[in-house]
mmCIF file with all atom_site columns, C-alpha atoms in Angstrom:
data_model
loop_
_atom_site.group_PDB
_atom_site.id
_atom_site.type_symbol
_atom_site.label_atom_id
_atom_site.label_alt_id
_atom_site.label_comp_id
_atom_site.label_asym_id
_atom_site.label_entity_id
_atom_site.label_seq_id
_atom_site.pdbx_PDB_ins_code
_atom_site.Cartn_x
_atom_site.Cartn_y
_atom_site.Cartn_z
_atom_site.occupancy
_atom_site.B_iso_or_equiv
_atom_site.pdbx_formal_charge
_atom_site.auth_seq_id
_atom_site.auth_comp_id
_atom_site.auth_asym_id
_atom_site.auth_atom_id
_atom_site.pdbx_PDB_model_num
ATOM 1   C CA . MET A 1 1   ? 41.895 15.407  69.053 1.00 62.00 ? 1254 MET A CA 1
ATOM 2   C CA . CYS A 1 2   ? 45.111 16.356  67.703 1.00 59.00 ? 1255 CYS A CA 1
ATOM 3   C CA . GLN A 1 3   ? 43.491 20.130  67.072 1.00 64.00 ? 1256 GLN A CA 1
ATOM 4   C CA . GLY A 1 4   ? 42.450 20.073  70.615 1.00 62.00 ? 1257 GLY A CA 1
ATOM 5   C CA . GLN A 1 5   ? 45.543 19.402  71.978 1.00 63.00 ? 1258 GLN A CA 1
ATOM 6   C CA . LEU A 1 6   ? 47.570 21.945  69.375 1.00 63.00 ? 1259 LEU A CA 1
ATOM 7   C CA . GLN A 1 7   ? 44.978 24.342  70.782 1.00 63.00 ? 1260 GLN A CA 1
ATOM 8   C CA . SER A 1 8   ? 45.825 23.367  74.407 1.00 65.00 ? 1261 SER A CA 1
ATOM 9   C CA . VAL A 1 9   ? 49.784 23.962  73.847 1.00 61.00 ? 1262 VAL A CA 1
ATOM 10  C CA . LEU A 1 10  ? 49.049 27.442  72.036 1.00 64.00 ? 1263 LEU A CA 1
ATOM 11  C CA . LEU A 1 11  ? 46.543 29.026  73.916 1.00 62.00 ? 1264 LEU A CA 1
ATOM 12  C CA . ALA A 1 12  ? 48.531 27.709  77.562 1.00 65.00 ? 1265 ALA A CA 1
ATOM 13  C CA . PRO A 1 13  ? 49.577 31.114  79.417 1.00 62.00 ? 1266 PRO A CA 1
ATOM 14  C CA . ARG A 1 14  ? 53.229 31.819  79.126 1.00 59.00 ? 1267 ARG A CA 1
ATOM 15  C CA . GLY A 1 15  ? 53.805 34.899  81.064 1.00 59.00 ? 1268 GLY A CA 1
ATOM 16  C CA . VAL A 1 16  ? 52.570 38.023  82.520 1.00 56.00 ? 1269 VAL A CA 1
ATOM 17  C CA . VAL A 1 17  ? 48.555 38.650  81.873 1.00 54.00 ? 1270 VAL A CA 1
ATOM 18  C CA . ASP A 1 18  ? 48.943 42.065  79.933 1.00 55.00 ? 1271 ASP A CA 1
ATOM 19  C CA . PRO A 1 19  ? 51.831 44.279  79.936 1.00 53.00 ? 1272 PRO A CA 1
ATOM 20  C CA . ALA A 1 20  ? 49.837 47.501  80.026 1.00 51.00 ? 1273 ALA A CA 1
ATOM 21  C CA . GLN A 1 21  ? 47.943 46.169  82.942 1.00 52.00 ? 1274 GLN A CA 1
ATOM 22  C CA . LYS A 1 22  ? 51.346 45.138  84.598 1.00 51.00 ? 1275 LYS A CA 1
ATOM 23  C CA . THR A 1 23  ? 52.665 48.609  84.578 1.00 50.00 ? 1276 THR A CA 1
ATOM 24  C CA . ALA A 1 24  ? 49.258 50.255  85.562 1.00 46.00 ? 1277 ALA A CA 1
ATOM 25  C CA . VAL A 1 25  ? 48.209 48.266  88.585 1.00 50.00 ? 1278 VAL A CA 1
ATOM 26  C CA . LYS A 1 26  ? 50.543 45.955  90.622 1.00 52.00 ? 1279 LYS A CA 1
ATOM 27  C CA . LEU A 1 27  ? 48.829 42.406  90.657 1.00 50.00 ? 1280 LEU A CA 1
ATOM 28  C CA . LYS A 1 28  ? 50.532 41.405  93.904 1.00 52.00 ? 1281 LYS A CA 1
ATOM 29  C CA . CYS A 1 29  ? 47.606 40.107  95.722 1.00 51.00 ? 1282 CYS A CA 1
ATOM 30  C CA . VAL A 1 30  ? 46.735 37.547  92.907 1.00 69.00 ? 1283 VAL A CA 1
ATOM 31  C CA . GLN A 1 31  ? 50.039 37.010  91.571 1.00 74.00 ? 1284 GLN A CA 1
ATOM 32  C CA . ASP A 1 32  ? 50.102 33.776  93.657 1.00 80.00 ? 1285 ASP A CA 1
ATOM 33  C CA . GLU A 1 33  ? 47.290 32.465  92.179 1.00 83.00 ? 1286 GLU A CA 1
ATOM 34  C CA . TYR A 1 34  ? 48.290 33.270  88.830 1.00 82.00 ? 1287 TYR A CA 1
ATOM 35  C CA . ASP A 1 35  ? 51.350 31.602  89.248 1.00 85.00 ? 1288 ASP A CA 1
ATOM 36  C CA . ARG A 1 36  ? 49.691 28.537  90.501 1.00 90.00 ? 1289 ARG A CA 1
ATOM 37  C CA . LEU A 1 37  ? 47.599 28.532  87.365 1.00 89.00 ? 1290 LEU A CA 1
ATOM 38  C CA . ARG A 1 38  ? 50.440 28.507  85.424 1.00 88.00 ? 1291 ARG A CA 1
ATOM 39  C CA . GLN A 1 39  ? 51.865 25.758  87.068 1.00 91.00 ? 1292 GLN A CA 1
ATOM 40  C CA . ASP A 1 40  ? 48.892 23.615  87.052 1.00 92.00 ? 1293 ASP A CA 1
ATOM 41  C CA . ILE A 1 41  ? 48.682 24.278  83.160 1.00 90.00 ? 1294 ILE A CA 1
ATOM 42  C CA . LEU A 1 42  ? 52.211 23.442  82.885 1.00 90.00 ? 1295 LEU A CA 1
ATOM 43  C CA . HIS A 1 43  ? 51.987 20.253  84.756 1.00 92.00 ? 1296 HIS A CA 1
ATOM 44  C CA . TYR A 1 44  ? 48.971 19.308  82.627 1.00 92.00 ? 1297 TYR A CA 1
ATOM 45  C CA . LEU A 1 45  ? 50.960 20.021  79.259 1.00 89.00 ? 1298 LEU A CA 1
ATOM 46  C CA . GLU A 1 46  ? 53.692 17.895  80.549 1.00 90.00 ? 1299 GLU A CA 1
ATOM 47  C CA . SER A 1 47  ? 51.333 14.894  82.068 1.00 91.00 ? 1300 SER A CA 1
ATOM 48  C CA . ILE A 1 48  ? 47.834 13.937  80.607 1.00 88.00 ? 1301 ILE A CA 1
ATOM 49  C CA . GLY A 1 49  ? 48.313 16.654  77.846 1.00 85.00 ? 1302 GLY A CA 1
ATOM 50  C CA . SER A 1 50  ? 51.578 15.786  76.656 1.00 86.00 ? 1303 SER A CA 1
ATOM 51  C CA . SER A 1 51  ? 51.994 15.287  73.041 1.00 85.00 ? 1304 SER A CA 1
ATOM 52  C CA . SER A 1 52  ? 53.556 11.925  73.659 1.00 88.00 ? 1305 SER A CA 1
ATOM 53  C CA . LYS A 1 53  ? 50.831 10.889  75.876 1.00 87.00 ? 1306 LYS A CA 1
ATOM 54  C CA . MET A 1 54  ? 48.549 11.542  72.981 1.00 84.00 ? 1307 MET A CA 1
ATOM 55  C CA . GLU A 1 55  ? 50.925 9.838   70.727 1.00 87.00 ? 1308 GLU A CA 1
ATOM 56  C CA . ASP A 1 56  ? 51.317 6.450   72.557 1.00 88.00 ? 1309 ASP A CA 1
ATOM 57  C CA . VAL A 1 57  ? 47.278 6.495   72.901 1.00 84.00 ? 1310 VAL A CA 1
ATOM 58  C CA . LEU A 1 58  ? 46.806 6.870   68.799 1.00 84.00 ? 1311 LEU A CA 1
ATOM 59  C CA . GLN A 1 59  ? 49.449 4.371   68.046 1.00 87.00 ? 1312 GLN A CA 1
ATOM 60  C CA . THR A 1 60  ? 48.014 1.894   70.603 1.00 85.00 ? 1313 THR A CA 1
ATOM 61  C CA . THR A 1 61  ? 44.540 2.380   68.832 1.00 82.00 ? 1314 THR A CA 1
ATOM 62  C CA . ALA A 1 62  ? 45.826 2.066   65.499 1.00 82.00 ? 1315 ALA A CA 1
ATOM 63  C CA . LYS A 1 63  ? 47.622 -1.012  66.349 1.00 81.00 ? 1316 LYS A CA 1
ATOM 64  C CA . LEU A 1 64  ? 44.612 -2.585  67.693 1.00 77.00 ? 1317 LEU A CA 1
ATOM 65  C CA . SER A 1 65  ? 42.285 -1.312  65.397 1.00 73.00 ? 1318 SER A CA 1
ATOM 66  C CA . ASP A 1 66  ? 43.794 -3.386  62.562 1.00 71.00 ? 1319 ASP A CA 1
ATOM 67  C CA . SER A 1 67  ? 42.954 -6.381  64.248 1.00 71.00 ? 1320 SER A CA 1
ATOM 68  C CA . LEU A 1 68  ? 39.405 -5.275  65.341 1.00 70.00 ? 1321 LEU A CA 1
ATOM 69  C CA . ARG A 1 69  ? 37.925 -7.096  62.386 1.00 64.00 ? 1322 ARG A CA 1
ATOM 70  C CA . THR A 1 70  ? 39.407 -10.175 63.288 1.00 67.00 ? 1323 THR A CA 1
ATOM 71  C CA . VAL A 1 71  ? 39.007 -10.737 67.071 1.00 62.00 ? 1324 VAL A CA 1
ATOM 72  C CA . THR A 1 72  ? 39.409 -14.113 68.048 1.00 62.00 ? 1325 THR A CA 1
ATOM 73  C CA . SER A 1 73  ? 41.909 -14.817 71.060 1.00 67.00 ? 1326 SER A CA 1
ATOM 74  C CA . GLN A 1 74  ? 41.471 -13.943 74.423 1.00 70.00 ? 1327 GLN A CA 1
ATOM 75  C CA . LYS A 1 75  ? 44.683 -11.987 74.615 1.00 74.00 ? 1328 LYS A CA 1
ATOM 76  C CA . GLN A 1 76  ? 43.043 -9.839  72.001 1.00 75.00 ? 1329 GLN A CA 1
ATOM 77  C CA . LYS A 1 77  ? 40.102 -9.185  73.720 1.00 72.00 ? 1330 LYS A CA 1
ATOM 78  C CA . LYS A 1 78  ? 41.865 -8.395  76.720 1.00 78.00 ? 1331 LYS A CA 1
ATOM 79  C CA . ASN A 1 79  ? 44.047 -5.637  74.947 1.00 78.00 ? 1332 ASN A CA 1
ATOM 80  C CA . LEU A 1 80  ? 40.918 -4.087  73.634 1.00 80.00 ? 1333 LEU A CA 1
ATOM 81  C CA . GLY A 1 81  ? 39.254 -4.040  77.256 1.00 80.00 ? 1334 GLY A CA 1
ATOM 82  C CA . ALA A 1 82  ? 42.490 -2.755  78.583 1.00 84.00 ? 1335 ALA A CA 1
ATOM 83  C CA . LEU A 1 83  ? 42.513 0.042   75.646 1.00 86.00 ? 1336 LEU A CA 1
ATOM 84  C CA . LEU A 1 84  ? 38.966 1.104   76.437 1.00 88.00 ? 1337 LEU A CA 1
ATOM 85  C CA . ARG A 1 85  ? 39.624 1.329   80.161 1.00 90.00 ? 1338 ARG A CA 1
ATOM 86  C CA . GLU A 1 86  ? 42.679 3.458   79.718 1.00 90.00 ? 1339 GLU A CA 1
ATOM 87  C CA . LEU A 1 87  ? 40.736 5.821   77.215 1.00 90.00 ? 1340 LEU A CA 1
ATOM 88  C CA . GLU A 1 88  ? 38.103 5.929   79.750 1.00 91.00 ? 1341 GLU A CA 1
ATOM 89  C CA . GLY A 1 89  ? 40.489 7.103   82.457 1.00 92.00 ? 1342 GLY A CA 1
ATOM 90  C CA . TRP A 1 90  ? 42.352 9.578   80.019 1.00 90.00 ? 1343 TRP A CA 1
ATOM 91  C CA . ARG A 1 91  ? 39.038 11.355  79.650 1.00 91.00 ? 1344 ARG A CA 1
ATOM 92  C CA . LYS A 1 92  ? 38.166 11.507  83.312 1.00 93.00 ? 1345 LYS A CA 1
ATOM 93  C CA . SER A 1 93  ? 41.772 12.798  83.979 1.00 93.00 ? 1346 SER A CA 1
ATOM 94  C CA . LEU A 1 94  ? 41.210 15.397  81.046 1.00 92.00 ? 1347 LEU A CA 1
ATOM 95  C CA . LEU A 1 95  ? 37.387 16.360  82.366 1.00 92.00 ? 1348 LEU A CA 1
ATOM 96  C CA . GLN A 1 96  ? 38.733 16.418  85.991 1.00 94.00 ? 1349 GLN A CA 1
ATOM 97  C CA . PHE A 1 97  ? 41.273 18.709  84.554 1.00 94.00 ? 1350 PHE A CA 1
ATOM 98  C CA . LEU A 1 98  ? 38.716 20.995  83.342 1.00 92.00 ? 1351 LEU A CA 1
ATOM 99  C CA . THR A 1 99  ? 36.542 21.063  86.474 1.00 93.00 ? 1352 THR A CA 1
ATOM 100 C CA . ASN A 1 100 ? 39.623 21.752  88.664 1.00 94.00 ? 1353 ASN A CA 1
ATOM 101 C CA . LEU A 1 101 ? 40.276 24.888  86.519 1.00 92.00 ? 1354 LEU A CA 1
ATOM 102 C CA . GLU A 1 102 ? 36.669 25.993  86.660 1.00 92.00 ? 1355 GLU A CA 1
ATOM 103 C CA . ASP A 1 103 ? 36.479 25.304  90.352 1.00 92.00 ? 1356 ASP A CA 1
ATOM 104 C CA . THR A 1 104 ? 39.698 27.040  91.508 1.00 92.00 ? 1357 THR A CA 1
ATOM 105 C CA . TYR A 1 105 ? 40.454 29.477  89.192 1.00 89.00 ? 1358 TYR A CA 1
ATOM 106 C CA . PRO A 1 106 ? 36.991 31.195  88.452 1.00 86.00 ? 1359 PRO A CA 1
ATOM 107 C CA . LEU A 1 107 ? 38.604 34.903  88.079 1.00 82.00 ? 1360 LEU A CA 1
ATOM 108 C CA . TYR A 1 108 ? 40.919 33.516  85.438 1.00 84.00 ? 1361 TYR A CA 1
ATOM 109 C CA . GLN A 1 109 ? 38.337 32.220  83.038 1.00 86.00 ? 1362 GLN A CA 1
ATOM 110 C CA . ASP A 1 110 ? 39.663 34.466  80.341 1.00 84.00 ? 1363 ASP A CA 1
ATOM 111 C CA . LEU A 1 111 ? 43.043 32.785  80.534 1.00 83.00 ? 1364 LEU A CA 1
ATOM 112 C CA . TRP A 1 112 ? 42.085 29.421  80.876 1.00 85.00 ? 1365 TRP A CA 1
ATOM 113 C CA . ALA A 1 113 ? 39.121 29.500  78.182 1.00 86.00 ? 1366 ALA A CA 1
ATOM 114 C CA . GLY A 1 114 ? 41.333 28.262  75.301 1.00 86.00 ? 1367 GLY A CA 1
ATOM 115 C CA . ILE A 1 115 ? 43.340 25.824  76.772 1.00 88.00 ? 1368 ILE A CA 1
ATOM 116 C CA . GLY A 1 116 ? 39.807 24.449  78.391 1.00 88.00 ? 1369 GLY A CA 1
ATOM 117 C CA . ALA A 1 117 ? 38.159 24.403  74.835 1.00 87.00 ? 1370 ALA A CA 1
ATOM 118 C CA . GLY A 1 118 ? 41.567 22.488  73.662 1.00 88.00 ? 1371 GLY A CA 1
ATOM 119 C CA . VAL A 1 119 ? 41.217 20.249  76.635 1.00 88.00 ? 1372 VAL A CA 1
ATOM 120 C CA . GLN A 1 120 ? 37.587 19.284  75.522 1.00 89.00 ? 1373 GLN A CA 1
ATOM 121 C CA . GLY A 1 121 ? 38.765 18.874  72.068 1.00 88.00 ? 1374 GLY A CA 1
ATOM 122 C CA . VAL A 1 122 ? 41.002 16.421  72.869 1.00 88.00 ? 1375 VAL A CA 1
ATOM 123 C CA . ALA A 1 123 ? 38.200 14.483  75.482 1.00 88.00 ? 1376 ALA A CA 1
ATOM 124 C CA . MET A 1 124 ? 35.624 14.681  72.715 1.00 89.00 ? 1377 MET A CA 1
ATOM 125 C CA . GLY A 1 125 ? 38.293 12.929  70.174 1.00 88.00 ? 1378 GLY A CA 1
ATOM 126 C CA . ASN A 1 126 ? 39.126 10.465  72.720 1.00 88.00 ? 1379 ASN A CA 1
ATOM 127 C CA . GLN A 1 127 ? 35.317 9.733   73.201 1.00 89.00 ? 1380 GLN A CA 1
ATOM 128 C CA . LEU A 1 128 ? 34.756 9.223   69.452 1.00 88.00 ? 1381 LEU A CA 1
ATOM 129 C CA . ILE A 1 129 ? 37.763 6.788   69.507 1.00 87.00 ? 1382 ILE A CA 1
ATOM 130 C CA . GLN A 1 130 ? 36.215 4.725   72.357 1.00 88.00 ? 1383 GLN A CA 1
ATOM 131 C CA . HIS A 1 131 ? 32.886 4.805   70.740 1.00 87.00 ? 1384 HIS A CA 1
ATOM 132 C CA . GLY A 1 132 ? 34.044 3.346   67.517 1.00 84.00 ? 1385 GLY A CA 1
ATOM 133 C CA . ILE A 1 133 ? 35.927 0.688   69.172 1.00 82.00 ? 1386 ILE A CA 1
ATOM 134 C CA . GLN A 1 134 ? 32.780 -0.602  71.227 1.00 83.00 ? 1387 GLN A CA 1
ATOM 135 C CA . ALA A 1 135 ? 30.800 -0.105  68.097 1.00 80.00 ? 1388 ALA A CA 1
ATOM 136 C CA . ALA A 1 136 ? 33.250 -2.415  66.340 1.00 75.00 ? 1389 ALA A CA 1
ATOM 137 C CA . LEU A 1 137 ? 32.795 -4.470  69.282 1.00 75.00 ? 1390 LEU A CA 1
ATOM 138 C CA . GLN A 1 138 ? 29.408 -4.780  69.249 1.00 75.00 ? 1391 GLN A CA 1
ATOM 139 C CA . ARG A 1 139 ? 29.220 -5.566  65.298 1.00 70.00 ? 1392 ARG A CA 1
ATOM 140 C CA . ILE A 1 140 ? 31.443 -8.788  66.176 1.00 65.00 ? 1393 ILE A CA 1
ATOM 141 C CA . GLY A 1 141 ? 29.416 -9.296  69.580 1.00 61.00 ? 1394 GLY A CA 1
ATOM 142 C CA . ILE A 1 142 ? 28.382 -12.990 68.815 1.00 43.00 ? 1395 ILE A CA 1
ATOM 143 C CA . ASP A 1 143 ? 32.122 -14.016 67.890 1.00 45.00 ? 1396 ASP A CA 1
ATOM 144 C CA . ARG A 1 144 ? 33.130 -12.076 70.949 1.00 44.00 ? 1397 ARG A CA 1
ATOM 145 C CA . ASN A 1 145 ? 31.071 -14.394 73.224 1.00 44.00 ? 1398 ASN A CA 1
ATOM 146 C CA . SER A 1 146 ? 32.832 -17.716 72.002 1.00 44.00 ? 1399 SER A CA 1
ATOM 147 C CA . LYS A 1 147 ? 32.721 -20.797 74.054 1.00 45.00 ? 1400 LYS A CA 1
ATOM 148 C CA . GLU A 1 148 ? 35.498 -20.002 76.437 1.00 46.00 ? 1401 GLU A CA 1
ATOM 149 C CA . ASP A 1 149 ? 33.753 -16.930 77.283 1.00 53.00 ? 1402 ASP A CA 1
ATOM 150 C CA . ASN A 1 150 ? 29.886 -17.425 78.102 1.00 60.00 ? 1403 ASN A CA 1
ATOM 151 C CA . MET A 1 151 ? 27.504 -19.790 75.562 1.00 62.00 ? 1404 MET A CA 1
ATOM 152 C CA . GLU A 1 152 ? 24.526 -18.917 77.206 1.00 67.00 ? 1405 GLU A CA 1
ATOM 153 C CA . ASP A 1 153 ? 25.175 -14.968 76.680 1.00 65.00 ? 1406 ASP A CA 1
ATOM 154 C CA . SER A 1 154 ? 25.725 -16.257 72.801 1.00 61.00 ? 1407 SER A CA 1
ATOM 155 C CA . LEU A 1 155 ? 22.527 -18.028 72.667 1.00 64.00 ? 1408 LEU A CA 1
ATOM 156 C CA . ILE A 1 156 ? 20.508 -15.336 74.418 1.00 67.00 ? 1409 ILE A CA 1
ATOM 157 C CA . GLN A 1 157 ? 21.694 -12.894 71.619 1.00 64.00 ? 1410 GLN A CA 1
ATOM 158 C CA . LEU A 1 158 ? 20.831 -15.303 68.700 1.00 61.00 ? 1411 LEU A CA 1
ATOM 159 C CA . ALA A 1 159 ? 17.350 -15.742 70.347 1.00 63.00 ? 1412 ALA A CA 1
ATOM 160 C CA . ALA A 1 160 ? 16.823 -12.001 70.672 1.00 61.00 ? 1413 ALA A CA 1
ATOM 161 C CA . PHE A 1 161 ? 17.575 -11.597 67.169 1.00 56.00 ? 1414 PHE A CA 1
ATOM 162 C CA . HIS A 1 162 ? 14.518 -10.328 65.292 1.00 55.00 ? 1415 HIS A CA 1
ATOM 163 C CA . SER A 1 163 ? 15.179 -12.469 62.093 1.00 52.00 ? 1416 SER A CA 1
ATOM 164 C CA . CYS A 1 164 ? 14.551 -15.778 63.886 1.00 48.00 ? 1417 CYS A CA 1
ATOM 165 C CA . GLN A 1 165 ? 11.072 -14.502 64.687 1.00 52.00 ? 1418 GLN A CA 1
ATOM 166 C CA . VAL A 1 166 ? 10.350 -13.475 61.193 1.00 50.00 ? 1419 VAL A CA 1
ATOM 167 C CA . TYR A 1 167 ? 11.644 -16.977 59.998 1.00 53.00 ? 1420 TYR A CA 1
ATOM 168 C CA . ASN A 1 168 ? 9.209  -18.748 62.361 1.00 56.00 ? 1421 ASN A CA 1
ATOM 169 C CA . LYS A 1 169 ? 6.126  -16.437 60.781 1.00 55.00 ? 1422 LYS A CA 1
ATOM 170 C CA . LEU A 1 170 ? 7.137  -17.411 57.328 1.00 55.00 ? 1423 LEU A CA 1
ATOM 171 C CA . THR A 1 171 ? 7.322  -20.843 58.052 1.00 61.00 ? 1424 THR A CA 1
ATOM 172 C CA . ASP A 1 172 ? 4.027  -20.719 59.516 1.00 62.00 ? 1425 ASP A CA 1
ATOM 173 C CA . CYS A 1 173 ? 2.771  -19.110 56.450 1.00 58.00 ? 1426 CYS A CA 1
ATOM 174 C CA . GLN A 1 174 ? 4.248  -21.563 54.246 1.00 61.00 ? 1427 GLN A CA 1
ATOM 175 C CA . LYS A 1 175 ? 2.394  -24.428 56.165 1.00 64.00 ? 1428 LYS A CA 1
ATOM 176 C CA . ARG A 1 176 ? -1.008 -22.566 55.709 1.00 63.00 ? 1429 ARG A CA 1
ATOM 177 C CA . GLU A 1 177 ? -0.327 -22.433 52.080 1.00 63.00 ? 1430 GLU A CA 1
ATOM 178 C CA . LYS A 1 178 ? 0.184  -26.140 51.740 1.00 64.00 ? 1431 LYS A CA 1
ATOM 179 C CA . ASN A 1 179 ? -2.899 -27.277 53.938 1.00 66.00 ? 1432 ASN A CA 1
ATOM 180 C CA . LEU A 1 180 ? -4.921 -24.759 51.500 1.00 63.00 ? 1433 LEU A CA 1
ATOM 181 C CA . VAL A 1 181 ? -3.356 -26.261 48.351 1.00 55.00 ? 1434 VAL A CA 1
#
């Protein structure tokens, strides 16, 4: 994720497209479009793609991931749910930015392809963090569905667990063995 952020910052267009091209051809007809592209990328780097936004998300994730093994209170569950929603919203914003670049500036793909790859790296890192949190929540799924949430869901999860069926088959076999002896 950090690599994608670094790539986005380093590969963002900073000035004129190409000095040789600037002197050879006057780009007056597309200069406005190029300026809008630069403004959109700079806006991205100052808002959803900023390093402070990434640091905030990573710090929040680190704080909440420490308590992930011992999620017991409603407040912890709500915090994790809020973090997952925030990560999903951030990921959608990143992908929307990429879609906007593709749709609005198809002629400048050579300029935004590098930053686009960086944005995709950030989105992928975001998705990996989301997946890790969701997997940890699934591992503790029975604990997560405590009495105050929904006892029926906990019982359904327990009944669906395959070892209960295996246990029933074992006890049936043991009963048959006793009858044979």
